[in-house]
């Protein structure tokens, strides 16, 4: 309140409380609905996405093909033709001026999308098990959910909720996760918002000298958890949105266990614990607060953030940009990598072979249809949606639950979070990312199965 007048403090307080509460209700509070004569439970954000998808109906394929095509054209222009041109929009440059591997991915997305849309070309691209599955089943849900997530996520992220929670949890971050208190905001931004947001925050903090190399690597590879939005899509894909509370609770517990263990074992433990300027972590002790001081600081920061948070015009502008970003960046990547991976999964034995070592492990944990589940264990490294797509035909709710939760907890999928980590200033290699992915899988799987047996 030191920086605000009494009237400003009141305005900031109510903006923080009311708008954050609306955000919590939209994203975290299940509501009962009646669908096809049956009483079900869903989240308000998923309910709105369903209405949107049903309303535009037959227009959806044309919207998807437009999104992917526009993304491909703009990527060619900004990455290959205008990449050195001055005076360009920062948003456009950040979105479409990408490295050549991502140019290739987006161009493959255009090819796969048009072949599937027109139903021409090789069957292994356009079949119901490959391109048509991604284009017709997964992408419509993503387009709808991304639309409402982009509109309403600022209610969770920009009106003081993170600032309020951050200082309260700071005293536990160092003893539990070997991380500084300020990392709480990054981690909450990932859990509540999006894993890529957490990676970008962490990369900036590392560049500015707030995190050591070890801390930045730990945060990016351990706490950049897939967003609540994506978790909703996964739960819907595997047909368990009515059990979303159990689903996300299990995600939180499994990721918590991994976060306790991962920083204390190789390879994260051996990462150099120096800042970007070479100074050792021991030379920069962080300030500590009592719980009462932390609560007061969190509330004060939240009220001030609430007061300075975006007004309606800026809110709409941010929401539109976020919708465009999520549609034009994520949708093409899912189309390209999703189709390629489903082709490999359908027409080659590669994932069956790679997943075979997991069969006895899954059988030991008494997971039904272990062979089918084992084929999804590694494919999540390419894209987090693929395990759920490949497992949705399995009869066992328990098995679908295990695979769906695991795909979220594995965290490092190259189609988004992994790609952002590799493209950031955080020094971590592709090989190390894959090792961390495997170790996370081995650590979280027993925890997930334990809760699956409890809930089912």
PDB file of C-alpha atoms in Angstrom, residues 291-395:
ATOM      1  CA  UNK A 291       5.551 -16.178   7.276  1.00  0.00           C
ATOM      2  CA  UNK A 292       3.727 -13.058   8.476  1.00  0.00           C
ATOM      3  CA  UNK A 293       6.033 -10.818   6.431  1.00  0.00           C
ATOM      4  CA  UNK A 294       5.612 -13.066   3.379  1.00  0.00           C
ATOM      5  CA  UNK A 295       1.808 -12.951   3.654  1.00  0.00           C
ATOM      6  CA  UNK A 296       1.825  -9.160   3.994  1.00  0.00           C
ATOM      7  CA  UNK A 297       4.230  -8.760   1.075  1.00  0.00           C
ATOM      8  CA  UNK A 298       2.218 -11.158  -1.126  1.00  0.00           C
ATOM      9  CA  UNK A 299      -1.016  -9.291  -0.434  1.00  0.00           C
ATOM     10  CA  UNK A 300       0.615  -5.907  -0.984  1.00  0.00           C
ATOM     11  CA  UNK A 301       2.182  -7.010  -4.270  1.00  0.00           C
ATOM     12  CA  UNK A 302      -1.127  -8.541  -5.418  1.00  0.00           C
ATOM     13  CA  UNK A 303      -3.105  -5.359  -4.691  1.00  0.00           C
ATOM     14  CA  UNK A 304      -0.543  -3.211  -6.502  1.00  0.00           C
ATOM     15  CA  UNK A 305      -0.500  -5.625  -9.464  1.00  0.00           C
ATOM     16  CA  UNK A 306      -4.308  -5.609  -9.510  1.00  0.00           C
ATOM     17  CA  UNK A 307      -4.379  -1.819  -9.649  1.00  0.00           C
ATOM     18  CA  UNK A 308      -1.839  -1.604 -12.481  1.00  0.00           C
ATOM     19  CA  UNK A 309      -3.303  -4.621 -14.362  1.00  0.00           C
ATOM     20  CA  UNK A 310      -4.607  -4.156 -17.920  1.00  0.00           C
ATOM     21  CA  UNK A 311      -7.794  -2.185 -18.536  1.00  0.00           C
ATOM     22  CA  UNK A 312     -10.456  -3.487 -20.913  1.00  0.00           C
ATOM     23  CA  UNK A 313      -8.851  -2.233 -24.145  1.00  0.00           C
ATOM     24  CA  UNK A 314      -5.396  -3.605 -23.290  1.00  0.00           C
ATOM     25  CA  UNK A 315      -6.961  -6.826 -22.039  1.00  0.00           C
ATOM     26  CA  UNK A 316      -8.743  -7.380 -25.377  1.00  0.00           C
ATOM     27  CA  UNK A 317      -5.567  -6.542 -27.305  1.00  0.00           C
ATOM     28  CA  UNK A 318      -3.550  -9.049 -25.261  1.00  0.00           C
ATOM     29  CA  UNK A 319      -6.246 -11.717 -25.612  1.00  0.00           C
ATOM     30  CA  UNK A 320      -6.373 -11.366 -29.403  1.00  0.00           C
ATOM     31  CA  UNK A 321      -2.585 -11.606 -29.679  1.00  0.00           C
ATOM     32  CA  UNK A 322      -2.570 -14.650 -27.415  1.00  0.00           C
ATOM     33  CA  UNK A 323      -5.255 -16.379 -29.512  1.00  0.00           C
ATOM     34  CA  UNK A 324      -3.256 -15.692 -32.677  1.00  0.00           C
ATOM     35  CA  UNK A 325      -0.052 -16.901 -31.041  1.00  0.00           C
ATOM     36  CA  UNK A 326      -1.568 -20.158 -29.801  1.00  0.00           C
ATOM     37  CA  UNK A 327      -3.404 -20.848 -33.061  1.00  0.00           C
ATOM     38  CA  UNK A 328      -0.623 -19.924 -35.488  1.00  0.00           C
ATOM     39  CA  UNK A 329       2.258 -21.497 -33.531  1.00  0.00           C
ATOM     40  CA  UNK A 330       0.918 -24.519 -31.686  1.00  0.00           C
ATOM     41  CA  UNK A 331      -1.726 -25.809 -34.148  1.00  0.00           C
ATOM     42  CA  UNK A 332       0.743 -26.295 -37.065  1.00  0.00           C
ATOM     43  CA  UNK A 333       3.284 -28.019 -34.812  1.00  0.00           C
ATOM     44  CA  UNK A 334       0.675 -30.456 -33.516  1.00  0.00           C
ATOM     45  CA  UNK A 335      -0.485 -31.148 -37.095  1.00  0.00           C
ATOM     46  CA  UNK A 336       3.051 -31.869 -38.342  1.00  0.00           C
ATOM     47  CA  UNK A 337       4.525 -33.779 -35.430  1.00  0.00           C
ATOM     48  CA  UNK A 338       1.225 -35.433 -34.548  1.00  0.00           C
ATOM     49  CA  UNK A 339       0.725 -36.769 -38.067  1.00  0.00           C
ATOM     50  CA  UNK A 340       4.355 -37.901 -38.386  1.00  0.00           C
ATOM     51  CA  UNK A 341       4.276 -39.682 -35.045  1.00  0.00           C
ATOM     52  CA  UNK A 342       0.920 -41.370 -35.698  1.00  0.00           C
ATOM     53  CA  UNK A 343       2.297 -42.552 -39.064  1.00  0.00           C
ATOM     54  CA  UNK A 344       5.257 -44.096 -37.237  1.00  0.00           C
ATOM     55  CA  UNK A 345       2.966 -45.561 -34.592  1.00  0.00           C
ATOM     56  CA  UNK A 346       0.478 -46.991 -37.129  1.00  0.00           C
ATOM     57  CA  UNK A 347       2.713 -48.171 -39.947  1.00  0.00           C
ATOM     58  CA  UNK A 348       5.978 -49.064 -38.182  1.00  0.00           C
ATOM     59  CA  UNK A 349       6.810 -51.111 -35.062  1.00  0.00           C
ATOM     60  CA  UNK A 350       9.181 -48.463 -33.686  1.00  0.00           C
ATOM     61  CA  UNK A 351       7.183 -47.429 -30.614  1.00  0.00           C
ATOM     62  CA  UNK A 352       6.227 -51.036 -29.875  1.00  0.00           C
ATOM     63  CA  UNK A 353       9.918 -51.940 -29.870  1.00  0.00           C
ATOM     64  CA  UNK A 354      11.019 -48.930 -27.808  1.00  0.00           C
ATOM     65  CA  UNK A 355       8.186 -49.426 -25.323  1.00  0.00           C
ATOM     66  CA  UNK A 356       8.697 -53.179 -24.796  1.00  0.00           C
ATOM     67  CA  UNK A 357      10.986 -52.753 -21.757  1.00  0.00           C
ATOM     68  CA  UNK A 358       8.045 -51.030 -20.015  1.00  0.00           C
ATOM     69  CA  UNK A 359       5.687 -54.008 -20.417  1.00  0.00           C
ATOM     70  CA  UNK A 360       6.986 -56.034 -17.415  1.00  0.00           C
ATOM     71  CA  UNK A 361       7.174 -52.826 -15.369  1.00  0.00           C
ATOM     72  CA  UNK A 362       3.527 -52.007 -16.161  1.00  0.00           C
ATOM     73  CA  UNK A 363       2.459 -55.608 -15.517  1.00  0.00           C
ATOM     74  CA  UNK A 364       4.261 -55.506 -12.156  1.00  0.00           C
ATOM     75  CA  UNK A 365       2.260 -52.363 -11.344  1.00  0.00           C
ATOM     76  CA  UNK A 366      -0.938 -54.235 -12.412  1.00  0.00           C
ATOM     77  CA  UNK A 367      -1.859 -51.855 -15.237  1.00  0.00           C
ATOM     78  CA  UNK A 368      -4.423 -53.495 -17.579  1.00  0.00           C
ATOM     79  CA  UNK A 369      -3.572 -53.763 -21.290  1.00  0.00           C
ATOM     80  CA  UNK A 370       0.105 -53.182 -20.482  1.00  0.00           C
ATOM     81  CA  UNK A 371       1.290 -53.842 -24.050  1.00  0.00           C
ATOM     82  CA  UNK A 372      -0.896 -51.057 -25.464  1.00  0.00           C
ATOM     83  CA  UNK A 373       0.150 -48.687 -22.685  1.00  0.00           C
ATOM     84  CA  UNK A 374       3.854 -49.451 -23.203  1.00  0.00           C
ATOM     85  CA  UNK A 375       3.694 -48.161 -26.781  1.00  0.00           C
ATOM     86  CA  UNK A 376       2.877 -44.681 -25.460  1.00  0.00           C
ATOM     87  CA  UNK A 377       5.710 -44.401 -22.929  1.00  0.00           C
ATOM     88  CA  UNK A 378       8.298 -42.806 -25.246  1.00  0.00           C
ATOM     89  CA  UNK A 379       6.151 -41.206 -27.945  1.00  0.00           C
ATOM     90  CA  UNK A 380       5.363 -38.325 -25.588  1.00  0.00           C
ATOM     91  CA  UNK A 381       8.873 -36.972 -26.163  1.00  0.00           C
ATOM     92  CA  UNK A 382       7.705 -35.931 -29.647  1.00  0.00           C
ATOM     93  CA  UNK A 383       4.372 -34.439 -28.554  1.00  0.00           C
ATOM     94  CA  UNK A 384       2.345 -34.698 -25.364  1.00  0.00           C
ATOM     95  CA  UNK A 385      -0.977 -35.302 -27.165  1.00  0.00           C
ATOM     96  CA  UNK A 386       0.141 -38.461 -28.931  1.00  0.00           C
ATOM     97  CA  UNK A 387      -0.006 -40.877 -25.958  1.00  0.00           C
ATOM     98  CA  UNK A 388      -3.620 -39.893 -25.286  1.00  0.00           C
ATOM     99  CA  UNK A 389      -4.550 -40.189 -28.958  1.00  0.00           C
ATOM    100  CA  UNK A 390      -3.000 -43.640 -29.217  1.00  0.00           C
ATOM    101  CA  UNK A 391      -4.564 -44.887 -25.972  1.00  0.00           C
ATOM    102  CA  UNK A 392      -8.112 -43.503 -26.348  1.00  0.00           C
ATOM    103  CA  UNK A 393      -9.345 -46.784 -27.883  1.00  0.00           C
ATOM    104  CA  UNK A 394      -8.269 -48.829 -24.833  1.00  0.00           C
ATOM    105  CA  UNK A 395     -11.217 -50.024 -22.727  1.00  0.00           C
TER     106      UNK A 395
END
